[in-house]
Amino acid sequence: MVSLLDIIGPVMVGPSSSHTAGACRLGLLGRGLVSGTPEKAVLELHGSFARTGEGHGTDKALAAGLLGFKPDDERIRTALEIAEREGLDYRFEKAALGEEAHPNTVRMTLDHGDVHATLTGSSLGAGRILVTEIDGFPVEVTGSFHTIVMVAEDIPGSIARITGILAEHRINIATLRLTRKQRGGDAFIVIECDEPPGEGVRDEVRALSWVRWARRLDKVSGQ
Amino acid sequence: MYKSLAEAIRDAEGSGRTLSQTALDMESADQGRTVEDIRSVLARALGIMRGAVEQGMVGDLYSASGLVGGDAAKLRTGPPGPLAGTPFRDVLARALAVQEVNAAMGVIVAAPTAGGAGVLPAVLTGLAASKGFSDDKLVDALAAAGLIGAVIAERASLSGAEGGCQAETGAGAAMAAGSATEMLGGTPSQAGHAIALTLQGMLGLVCDPLGGLVELPCVFRNATGSAIALAGIEMALAGVTFAIPVDEVIDVMGEIGREMDVRYRETAGGGLAATPTGRRLARERLYQIKRGG
């Protein structure tokens, strides 16, 4: 659902809402996925991101997002220098991610401490983004909500337990998706929430023996 | 949010509301936020828009490549043309100003996108200044503009990479035309005709920036897009109607965008970007950017 505030916005550093602001938001989600500034980031740019990214500051904006800067942060202009100072070892590559991929797509491979993750996301225009892959699982994350992503054993009652924890903390669920690669294999769960899940939710979810890992991606879109 | 402008216009006129009020009520219901809260976000956007207009009017900003900058100031202080002293010339200057700020990596409001961010603030703040309208009226107009943009996002596209320049400055011009028509006292139906009259004049416009940078022709397209929006507003307020319904004009904009060759969708493979001079400038200027200016 498109919000009129998504159209009259974002407030951002130019020059391109898809190549600069959208790229920054994708970087922010990547940062959330590994819970902090990664030490190492390989960023594969596809389509228009690859062809016109440099002149649009796409490289600066992706690095800025990984550093935790928001799209209206004027430090975006010097984000590559800041990344070098802060120990973010980045590498940009041009990649062909297939005919199906949106023209403005990036695939990130990120390492932070012992967390390793991949994320593929696209910038749809007007600063709107869509993450389509996390760690090989197909997902749809818009960044317009506070999002929980987790990998859990595929056992009966897992969703009931997790939604129970959210209900206890009075967190309302906007969308919930479960995907799995095979029956009995790991399930990948994406929950978009209206309210930000706090540390209490995180600790209770992580304490479940059948949850392999769980992370919170902060809302990056919307005003 | 609405997926059809015809429906929004029907709702507004059926209940005696403006498009702005209809947009705010729908957004409030969709997002679970008060109208006051939504208006405060729009008021902040208005402040940023004004700041960009003022910053760009000074004339001391240049883009990374040096290809654009300083032209808003020429319209402000340069020799007069036939439209000197009219809101028309002022609107052109404001559109250039915002885009010059954007190209220099300054702070703007992407409405609907950064590449098309000059039209809406130029038309709305320019016309409001000429009439002495309050900020409240401008905030209302931004709500209507958001509704128009949301319908275009839903039915067509707001991305140059997907739909060409018609989807960016074209959408910006449509948003400006509809919202300004209502701000100036037009009915929701007249706003609908202003949108259709404006967008029909932007159909087929390709996205062909030199070197792929949001600079040339983008800065100037925002000025000419504003001019087309002013034409749409003037005609609609005079009672001119457009026979093709506004939703169908938007749909066909999306269709043309999907059919557009990839060279004309922000890839710098065609149009002005692929002219001999366009290619040469991109080569020289991109080299300059890589060397750090």
Coordinates of C-alpha atoms in Angstrom, one line a residue:
Chain A
M1 CA 0.0 0.0 0.0
V2 CA 1.5 3.3 -1.1
S3 CA 1.4 6.1 1.5
L4 CA 1.1 9.7 0.4
L5 CA 4.0 10.5 2.7
D6 CA 6.2 8.1 0.7
I7 CA 5.4 10.2 -2.4
I8 CA 6.0 13.6 -0.7
G9 CA 9.4 12.4 0.5
P10 CA 11.9 11.3 1.5
V11 CA 13.8 14.3 2.5
M12 CA 17.1 13.3 1.1
V13 CA 20.6 14.2 -0.1
G14 CA 20.4 14.3 -3.9
P15 CA 20.8 13.6 -6.7
S16 CA 18.6 10.4 -7.2
S17 CA 15.8 9.0 -5.1
S18 CA 16.4 5.5 -6.5
H19 CA 20.2 5.6 -6.8
T20 CA 20.9 7.6 -3.7
A21 CA 18.1 7.5 -1.1
G22 CA 16.9 4.0 -2.1
A23 CA 20.5 2.7 -2.1
C24 CA 21.1 4.2 1.3
R25 CA 18.0 2.5 2.7
L26 CA 19.1 -0.8 1.3
G27 CA 22.5 -0.3 3.0
L28 CA 20.6 0.4 6.3
L29 CA 18.8 -2.9 6.0
G30 CA 22.1 -4.7 5.3
R31 CA 23.5 -3.1 8.4
G32 CA 20.4 -4.3 10.4
L33 CA 20.8 -7.8 9.0
V34 CA 24.3 -8.1 10.5
S35 CA 23.5 -5.9 13.5
G36 CA 26.1 -3.2 13.0
T37 CA 28.7 -1.8 10.7
P38 CA 30.1 -4.7 8.7
E39 CA 33.9 -5.1 8.6
K40 CA 33.6 -6.5 5.1
A41 CA 31.1 -5.8 2.4
V42 CA 31.0 -7.0 -1.2
L43 CA 28.4 -5.1 -3.2
E44 CA 27.4 -6.5 -6.6
L45 CA 25.6 -3.8 -8.7
H46 CA 23.1 -4.9 -11.4
G47 CA 21.6 -3.0 -14.3
S48 CA 21.3 0.8 -13.9
F49 CA 23.0 0.6 -10.5
A50 CA 26.0 -0.7 -12.3
R51 CA 25.9 1.6 -15.3
T52 CA 25.1 4.9 -13.7
G53 CA 25.7 4.3 -10.1
E54 CA 28.9 6.2 -9.7
G55 CA 27.6 9.5 -11.0
H56 CA 24.5 9.2 -8.8
G57 CA 26.6 8.5 -5.7
T58 CA 25.1 5.0 -5.4
D59 CA 28.4 3.7 -4.0
K60 CA 28.5 6.5 -1.4
A61 CA 24.8 5.9 -0.5
L62 CA 25.2 2.2 0.0
A63 CA 28.3 2.7 2.1
A64 CA 26.5 5.4 4.1
G65 CA 23.6 3.0 4.8
L66 CA 26.0 0.3 6.0
L67 CA 27.5 3.0 8.3
G68 CA 24.0 3.8 9.7
F69 CA 23.5 7.2 8.0
K70 CA 20.0 8.0 6.9
P71 CA 19.1 9.3 3.4
D72 CA 19.0 13.0 4.6
D73 CA 22.4 12.8 6.3
E74 CA 24.8 15.1 4.5
R75 CA 27.7 12.8 5.5
I76 CA 26.6 10.7 2.5
R77 CA 28.8 12.9 0.3
T78 CA 31.9 11.7 2.1
A79 CA 30.7 8.2 3.1
L80 CA 33.5 6.3 1.2
E81 CA 36.2 8.2 3.1
I82 CA 34.3 7.7 6.4
A83 CA 34.0 3.9 5.6
E84 CA 37.7 3.7 5.2
R85 CA 38.3 5.5 8.5
E86 CA 35.8 3.3 10.4
G87 CA 37.2 0.0 9.1
L88 CA 34.5 -0.9 6.6
D89 CA 36.3 -2.8 3.9
Y90 CA 34.0 -2.4 0.9
R91 CA 34.3 -3.7 -2.7
F92 CA 31.9 -2.8 -5.5
E93 CA 31.5 -5.2 -8.5
K94 CA 29.4 -5.1 -11.6
A95 CA 27.1 -8.1 -11.8
A96 CA 24.4 -9.5 -14.1
L97 CA 21.7 -10.8 -11.7
G98 CA 19.5 -12.1 -14.5
E99 CA 16.7 -10.8 -16.7
E100 CA 14.1 -11.0 -13.9
A101 CA 16.1 -8.7 -11.6
H102 CA 14.8 -5.1 -11.3
P103 CA 17.1 -2.5 -13.1
N104 CA 18.3 -1.1 -9.8
T105 CA 19.4 -4.1 -7.8
V106 CA 22.3 -4.8 -5.4
R107 CA 23.4 -8.0 -3.9
M108 CA 25.3 -7.6 -0.7
T109 CA 27.6 -10.1 1.0
L110 CA 28.3 -8.8 4.5
D111 CA 30.5 -9.9 7.4
H112 CA 30.2 -8.4 10.9
G113 CA 32.0 -10.3 13.7
D114 CA 30.9 -13.9 13.3
V115 CA 27.8 -13.0 11.4
H116 CA 27.8 -13.6 7.6
A117 CA 24.8 -12.7 5.5
T118 CA 23.7 -12.1 2.0
L119 CA 20.9 -9.7 0.9
T120 CA 19.5 -8.9 -2.5
G121 CA 17.4 -5.7 -2.8
S122 CA 16.1 -3.3 -5.4
S123 CA 15.3 0.3 -5.5
L124 CA 11.9 0.7 -7.0
G125 CA 11.8 4.5 -7.5
A126 CA 10.8 7.4 -5.3
G127 CA 13.1 5.9 -2.6
R128 CA 10.9 2.8 -2.2
I129 CA 12.8 -0.4 -1.9
L130 CA 12.2 -4.2 -1.8
V131 CA 14.5 -6.8 -0.4
T132 CA 13.9 -10.0 -2.4
E133 CA 16.5 -12.4 -0.9
I134 CA 18.1 -13.0 2.4
D135 CA 20.6 -15.8 2.9
G136 CA 19.2 -17.6 -0.2
F137 CA 15.6 -17.4 1.0
P138 CA 13.1 -15.5 -1.2
V139 CA 11.5 -12.7 0.9
E140 CA 9.6 -9.5 0.4
V141 CA 10.8 -6.8 2.9
T142 CA 9.9 -3.2 2.2
G143 CA 11.6 -1.5 5.1
S144 CA 8.3 0.3 5.8
F145 CA 7.8 -1.7 9.0
H146 CA 9.9 -2.9 11.9
T147 CA 10.8 -6.3 10.6
I148 CA 11.9 -9.5 12.3
V149 CA 13.7 -12.1 10.2
M150 CA 14.5 -15.5 11.6
V151 CA 15.5 -19.0 10.6
A152 CA 13.8 -21.8 12.6
E153 CA 13.4 -25.5 12.5
D154 CA 10.2 -26.3 10.6
I155 CA 8.1 -27.7 13.5
P156 CA 4.4 -27.5 14.3
G157 CA 3.3 -24.6 16.5
S158 CA 6.4 -22.4 15.9
I159 CA 4.3 -19.6 14.4
A160 CA 1.8 -19.8 17.3
R161 CA 4.7 -19.5 19.8
I162 CA 6.3 -16.5 18.1
T163 CA 3.1 -14.6 17.5
G164 CA 2.3 -15.3 21.2
I165 CA 5.5 -13.6 22.3
L166 CA 4.6 -10.6 20.1
A167 CA 1.1 -10.5 21.5
E168 CA 2.4 -10.5 25.1
H169 CA 4.6 -7.5 24.2
R170 CA 1.6 -5.8 22.5
I171 CA 3.3 -5.8 19.1
N172 CA 0.9 -5.7 16.2
I173 CA 1.7 -7.8 13.1
A174 CA 1.3 -6.2 9.7
T175 CA 2.5 -9.1 7.5
L176 CA 3.9 -12.5 8.2
R177 CA 5.5 -14.9 5.7
L178 CA 7.0 -18.3 6.1
T179 CA 9.1 -20.0 3.4
R180 CA 11.1 -23.1 3.4
K181 CA 13.3 -24.8 0.9
Q182 CA 12.0 -28.3 1.7
R183 CA 9.6 -30.1 4.1
G184 CA 11.2 -30.5 7.4
G185 CA 14.0 -28.2 6.4
D186 CA 14.7 -24.8 8.0
A187 CA 11.9 -22.3 7.8
F188 CA 12.6 -18.7 7.0
I189 CA 10.1 -16.4 8.8
V190 CA 9.6 -12.7 8.0
I191 CA 7.3 -10.7 10.3
E192 CA 6.6 -7.0 9.6
C193 CA 5.4 -5.2 12.8
D194 CA 3.7 -1.9 13.4
E195 CA 5.6 -1.3 16.6
P196 CA 9.4 -1.8 17.1
P197 CA 10.0 -5.1 18.9
G198 CA 12.3 -4.4 21.9
E199 CA 15.1 -6.4 23.5
G200 CA 12.6 -8.4 25.5
V201 CA 11.1 -9.9 22.4
R202 CA 14.5 -10.5 20.9
D203 CA 15.7 -12.4 24.0
E204 CA 12.5 -14.5 24.3
V205 CA 12.7 -15.4 20.6
R206 CA 16.4 -16.2 20.7
A207 CA 15.8 -18.4 23.8
L208 CA 13.6 -20.8 21.8
S209 CA 15.7 -23.9 21.2
W210 CA 14.4 -24.4 17.7
V211 CA 15.2 -20.8 16.5
R212 CA 18.6 -20.8 14.8
W213 CA 18.9 -17.1 14.6
A214 CA 16.7 -14.0 14.7
R215 CA 17.4 -10.4 13.8
R216 CA 15.5 -7.2 13.7
L217 CA 15.6 -4.8 10.7
D218 CA 14.6 -1.3 11.8
K219 CA 12.1 0.6 9.7
V220 CA 14.0 2.6 7.1
S221 CA 11.2 4.1 5.1
G222 CA 8.3 6.3 6.0
Q223 CA 8.3 9.6 7.9
Chain B
M1 CA -4.6 5.0 -0.5
Y2 CA -6.7 5.4 -3.6
K3 CA -5.8 3.5 -6.8
S4 CA -8.0 5.6 -9.0
L5 CA -8.3 9.4 -9.3
A6 CA -11.8 9.1 -10.7
E7 CA -12.8 7.3 -7.4
A8 CA -11.0 10.0 -5.3
I9 CA -12.7 12.8 -7.2
R10 CA -16.1 11.1 -6.8
D11 CA -15.6 10.6 -3.1
A12 CA -14.5 14.2 -2.7
E13 CA -17.4 15.7 -4.6
G14 CA -19.9 13.3 -3.2
S15 CA -19.1 14.4 0.3
G16 CA -18.4 18.1 -0.3
R17 CA -14.7 17.8 0.5
T18 CA -11.6 18.8 -1.4
L19 CA -9.2 16.3 -2.9
S20 CA -6.7 17.4 -0.1
Q21 CA -9.2 16.6 2.7
T22 CA -10.0 13.3 1.0
A23 CA -6.3 12.4 0.7
L24 CA -5.7 13.3 4.3
D25 CA -8.7 11.3 5.5
M26 CA -7.7 8.2 3.5
E27 CA -4.0 8.4 4.6
S28 CA -5.2 8.8 8.3
A29 CA -7.3 5.7 8.0
D30 CA -4.6 3.7 6.1
Q31 CA -1.8 4.5 8.4
G32 CA -3.6 4.9 11.7
R33 CA -2.2 8.4 12.2
T34 CA -4.0 11.7 12.9
V35 CA -4.5 14.2 10.2
E36 CA -2.6 16.7 12.3
D37 CA 0.4 14.3 12.5
I38 CA 0.3 13.8 8.7
R39 CA 0.1 17.6 8.2
S40 CA 3.1 18.2 10.4
V41 CA 5.2 15.8 8.3
L42 CA 4.0 17.7 5.2
A43 CA 4.8 21.0 6.8
R44 CA 8.4 19.8 7.4
A45 CA 8.6 18.8 3.7
L46 CA 7.4 22.3 2.8
G47 CA 10.1 23.9 4.9
I48 CA 12.8 21.7 3.1
M49 CA 11.3 22.6 -0.3
R50 CA 11.5 26.4 0.5
G51 CA 15.1 26.0 1.8
A52 CA 16.1 24.3 -1.5
V53 CA 14.4 27.1 -3.5
E54 CA 16.3 29.8 -1.6
Q55 CA 19.6 27.9 -1.6
G56 CA 19.4 27.3 -5.4
M57 CA 18.4 31.0 -6.2
V58 CA 21.8 32.2 -4.9
G59 CA 23.6 30.8 -7.9
D60 CA 26.8 29.5 -6.3
L61 CA 26.1 25.8 -6.5
Y62 CA 27.5 23.5 -9.2
S63 CA 27.1 19.8 -9.8
A64 CA 30.0 17.3 -9.4
S65 CA 30.6 17.4 -13.1
G66 CA 30.1 21.1 -13.4
L67 CA 27.6 20.6 -16.2
V68 CA 24.8 22.4 -14.4
G69 CA 24.4 25.3 -11.9
G70 CA 23.9 29.0 -11.7
D71 CA 21.0 29.1 -14.1
A72 CA 18.2 29.8 -11.5
A73 CA 20.1 33.0 -10.6
K74 CA 20.1 34.0 -14.3
L75 CA 16.3 34.0 -14.3
R76 CA 16.2 36.0 -11.1
T77 CA 18.7 38.7 -12.1
G78 CA 19.3 38.3 -15.9
P79 CA 17.9 40.3 -18.8
P80 CA 14.1 40.2 -19.1
G81 CA 12.1 38.2 -21.6
P82 CA 8.5 38.5 -22.6
L83 CA 7.4 36.8 -19.3
A84 CA 9.6 38.9 -17.0
G85 CA 7.9 39.9 -13.8
T86 CA 5.2 37.1 -14.1
P87 CA 4.7 34.1 -11.9
F88 CA 5.7 32.0 -15.0
R89 CA 9.3 33.2 -14.9
D90 CA 9.5 32.9 -11.2
V91 CA 8.2 29.3 -11.3
L92 CA 10.9 28.4 -13.9
A93 CA 13.6 29.9 -11.7
R94 CA 12.4 28.0 -8.6
A95 CA 12.3 24.7 -10.6
L96 CA 15.9 25.2 -11.7
A97 CA 16.9 26.2 -8.2
V98 CA 15.7 23.0 -6.5
Q99 CA 17.3 20.8 -9.2
E100 CA 20.6 22.7 -9.0
V101 CA 20.6 22.0 -5.2
N102 CA 19.8 18.3 -5.9
A103 CA 22.6 17.9 -8.5
A104 CA 25.0 19.4 -6.0
M105 CA 24.1 16.6 -3.5
G106 CA 22.1 19.1 -1.4
V107 CA 19.0 18.3 0.7
I108 CA 15.7 18.2 -1.2
V109 CA 12.3 16.5 -0.9
A110 CA 12.0 13.7 -3.4
A111 CA 8.4 14.4 -4.5
P112 CA 7.9 12.3 -6.4
T113 CA 11.6 11.5 -7.0
A114 CA 14.8 13.5 -6.7
G115 CA 15.2 13.8 -10.5
G116 CA 11.7 15.3 -10.7
A117 CA 11.8 17.2 -7.4
G118 CA 11.8 20.7 -8.8
V119 CA 8.4 20.9 -10.4
L120 CA 6.1 20.6 -7.4
P121 CA 7.9 23.1 -5.1
A122 CA 8.3 25.5 -8.0
V123 CA 4.7 25.5 -9.1
L124 CA 3.2 25.5 -5.6
T125 CA 5.5 27.9 -3.8
G126 CA 5.7 30.2 -6.9
L127 CA 1.9 30.4 -7.3
A128 CA 1.3 30.7 -3.6
A129 CA 3.8 33.6 -3.4
S130 CA 2.1 35.4 -6.2
K131 CA -1.3 35.1 -4.5
G132 CA -0.1 35.6 -0.9
F133 CA -1.4 32.2 0.2
S134 CA -0.7 30.8 3.7
D135 CA 1.4 27.8 4.5
D136 CA -1.7 25.9 5.5
K137 CA -2.9 26.1 1.9
L138 CA 0.4 24.8 0.7
V139 CA 0.3 21.9 3.2
D140 CA -3.2 21.0 1.9
A141 CA -1.9 21.1 -1.6
L142 CA 1.0 18.8 -0.8
A143 CA -1.5 16.2 0.5
A144 CA -3.4 16.4 -2.8
A145 CA -0.1 16.1 -4.6
G146 CA 0.7 13.0 -2.6
L147 CA -2.6 11.4 -3.5
I148 CA -2.0 12.0 -7.2
G149 CA 1.5 10.6 -7.0
A150 CA 0.3 7.6 -5.1
V151 CA -2.2 6.8 -7.9
I152 CA 0.5 7.2 -10.5
A153 CA 2.8 4.9 -8.5
E154 CA 0.1 2.3 -8.3
R155 CA -1.1 2.4 -11.9
A156 CA 2.1 3.3 -13.8
S157 CA 5.5 4.1 -12.3
L158 CA 7.5 6.9 -10.7
S159 CA 10.8 5.6 -11.9
G160 CA 12.8 6.8 -14.9
A161 CA 14.5 3.4 -15.1
E162 CA 11.1 1.8 -15.5
G163 CA 9.1 4.5 -17.4
G164 CA 11.3 7.2 -18.7
C165 CA 11.2 10.9 -17.8
Q166 CA 7.4 11.0 -18.2
A167 CA 7.3 8.9 -15.0
E168 CA 9.4 11.4 -13.0
T169 CA 9.0 15.0 -14.2
G170 CA 5.8 14.0 -15.9
A171 CA 4.4 12.7 -12.6
G172 CA 5.8 15.7 -10.8
A173 CA 4.0 18.0 -13.3
A174 CA 0.8 16.1 -12.9
M175 CA 1.0 16.3 -9.1
A176 CA 1.7 20.0 -9.3
A177 CA -1.1 20.7 -11.8
G178 CA -3.8 18.9 -9.8
S179 CA -2.8 20.2 -6.4
A180 CA -2.3 23.8 -7.6
T181 CA -5.6 23.8 -9.5
E182 CA -7.4 23.0 -6.3
M183 CA -5.3 25.5 -4.3
L184 CA -6.4 28.2 -6.7
G185 CA -10.0 27.4 -6.2
G186 CA -10.7 24.7 -8.8
T187 CA -13.0 21.8 -8.1
P188 CA -11.8 18.2 -7.7
S189 CA -13.0 17.6 -11.3
Q190 CA -11.1 20.5 -12.6
A191 CA -8.0 19.2 -10.8
G192 CA -8.5 15.9 -12.6
H193 CA -8.7 17.7 -15.9
A194 CA -5.5 19.7 -15.1
I195 CA -3.7 16.4 -14.4
A196 CA -4.9 14.9 -17.6
L197 CA -4.1 18.0 -19.6
T198 CA -0.6 18.2 -18.1
L199 CA 0.3 14.5 -18.4
Q200 CA -0.9 14.3 -22.0
G201 CA 1.8 16.9 -22.8
M202 CA 4.5 14.8 -21.1
L203 CA 3.7 11.4 -22.6
G204 CA 6.6 9.6 -24.3
L205 CA 9.2 11.8 -22.7
V206 CA 12.4 9.7 -22.4
C207 CA 15.0 9.7 -19.6
D208 CA 18.3 10.4 -21.3
P209 CA 20.7 12.0 -18.8
L210 CA 24.3 12.6 -19.9
G211 CA 26.5 10.0 -18.3
G212 CA 23.5 8.8 -16.4
L213 CA 23.8 11.7 -14.0
V214 CA 20.7 13.6 -12.7
E215 CA 22.0 16.8 -14.2
L216 CA 21.5 17.4 -17.9
P217 CA 18.8 17.6 -19.1
C218 CA 17.0 16.8 -15.8
V219 CA 17.5 20.3 -14.4
F220 CA 15.9 21.9 -17.4
R221 CA 13.2 19.2 -17.8
N222 CA 12.0 20.3 -14.4
A223 CA 11.6 23.9 -15.7
T224 CA 9.9 22.8 -18.9
G225 CA 7.8 20.3 -17.0
S226 CA 6.7 23.2 -14.7
A227 CA 5.7 25.2 -17.8
I228 CA 3.5 22.4 -19.0
A229 CA 1.9 22.1 -15.5
L230 CA 1.1 25.8 -15.6
A231 CA -0.5 25.3 -19.0
G232 CA -2.6 22.5 -17.6
I233 CA -3.6 24.6 -14.6
E234 CA -4.5 27.6 -16.8
M235 CA -6.6 25.6 -19.2
A236 CA -8.4 23.6 -16.4
L237 CA -9.3 26.7 -14.4
A238 CA -10.7 28.3 -17.6
G239 CA -13.0 25.3 -17.9
V240 CA -11.2 23.3 -20.5
T241 CA -11.7 19.6 -20.1
F242 CA -9.8 16.6 -21.5
A243 CA -11.9 13.9 -23.1
I244 CA -9.7 10.9 -22.1
P245 CA -10.3 10.2 -18.4
V246 CA -7.3 11.0 -16.1
D247 CA -6.9 7.4 -15.0
E248 CA -6.6 6.2 -18.6
V249 CA -4.0 8.9 -19.3
I250 CA -2.0 7.6 -16.3
D251 CA -2.4 4.0 -17.5
V252 CA -1.2 4.8 -21.0
M253 CA 1.8 6.6 -19.5
G254 CA 2.7 3.4 -17.7
E255 CA 2.2 1.4 -20.9
I256 CA 4.4 3.7 -23.0
G257 CA 7.0 3.4 -20.2
R258 CA 7.0 -0.4 -20.3
E259 CA 7.3 -0.4 -24.1
M260 CA 10.1 2.2 -24.1
D261 CA 13.5 0.8 -25.2
V262 CA 16.0 0.4 -22.4
R263 CA 18.2 3.0 -24.0
Y264 CA 15.6 5.6 -23.0
R265 CA 15.2 4.6 -19.4
E266 CA 18.0 6.3 -17.5
T267 CA 20.8 4.1 -18.9
A268 CA 22.4 6.9 -20.9
G269 CA 22.2 4.7 -24.0
G270 CA 20.0 7.0 -26.1
G271 CA 18.5 10.4 -26.5
L272 CA 20.6 13.4 -25.6
A273 CA 23.0 11.2 -23.7
A274 CA 23.9 9.4 -26.9
T275 CA 24.5 12.6 -29.1
P276 CA 28.1 13.2 -30.1
T277 CA 28.4 16.1 -27.7
G278 CA 26.5 14.2 -25.0
R279 CA 28.9 11.3 -25.2
R280 CA 32.0 13.6 -25.2
L281 CA 30.8 15.6 -22.2
A282 CA 30.0 12.5 -20.3
R283 CA 33.4 11.1 -21.0
E284 CA 35.3 14.2 -20.0
R285 CA 33.2 15.0 -17.0
L286 CA 33.0 11.5 -15.6
Y287 CA 36.7 11.4 -15.8
Q288 CA 36.8 14.6 -13.8
I289 CA 34.5 13.1 -11.1
K290 CA 36.8 10.1 -10.8
R291 CA 39.8 12.3 -10.3
G292 CA 37.9 14.1 -7.6
G293 CA 36.9 17.3 -9.4

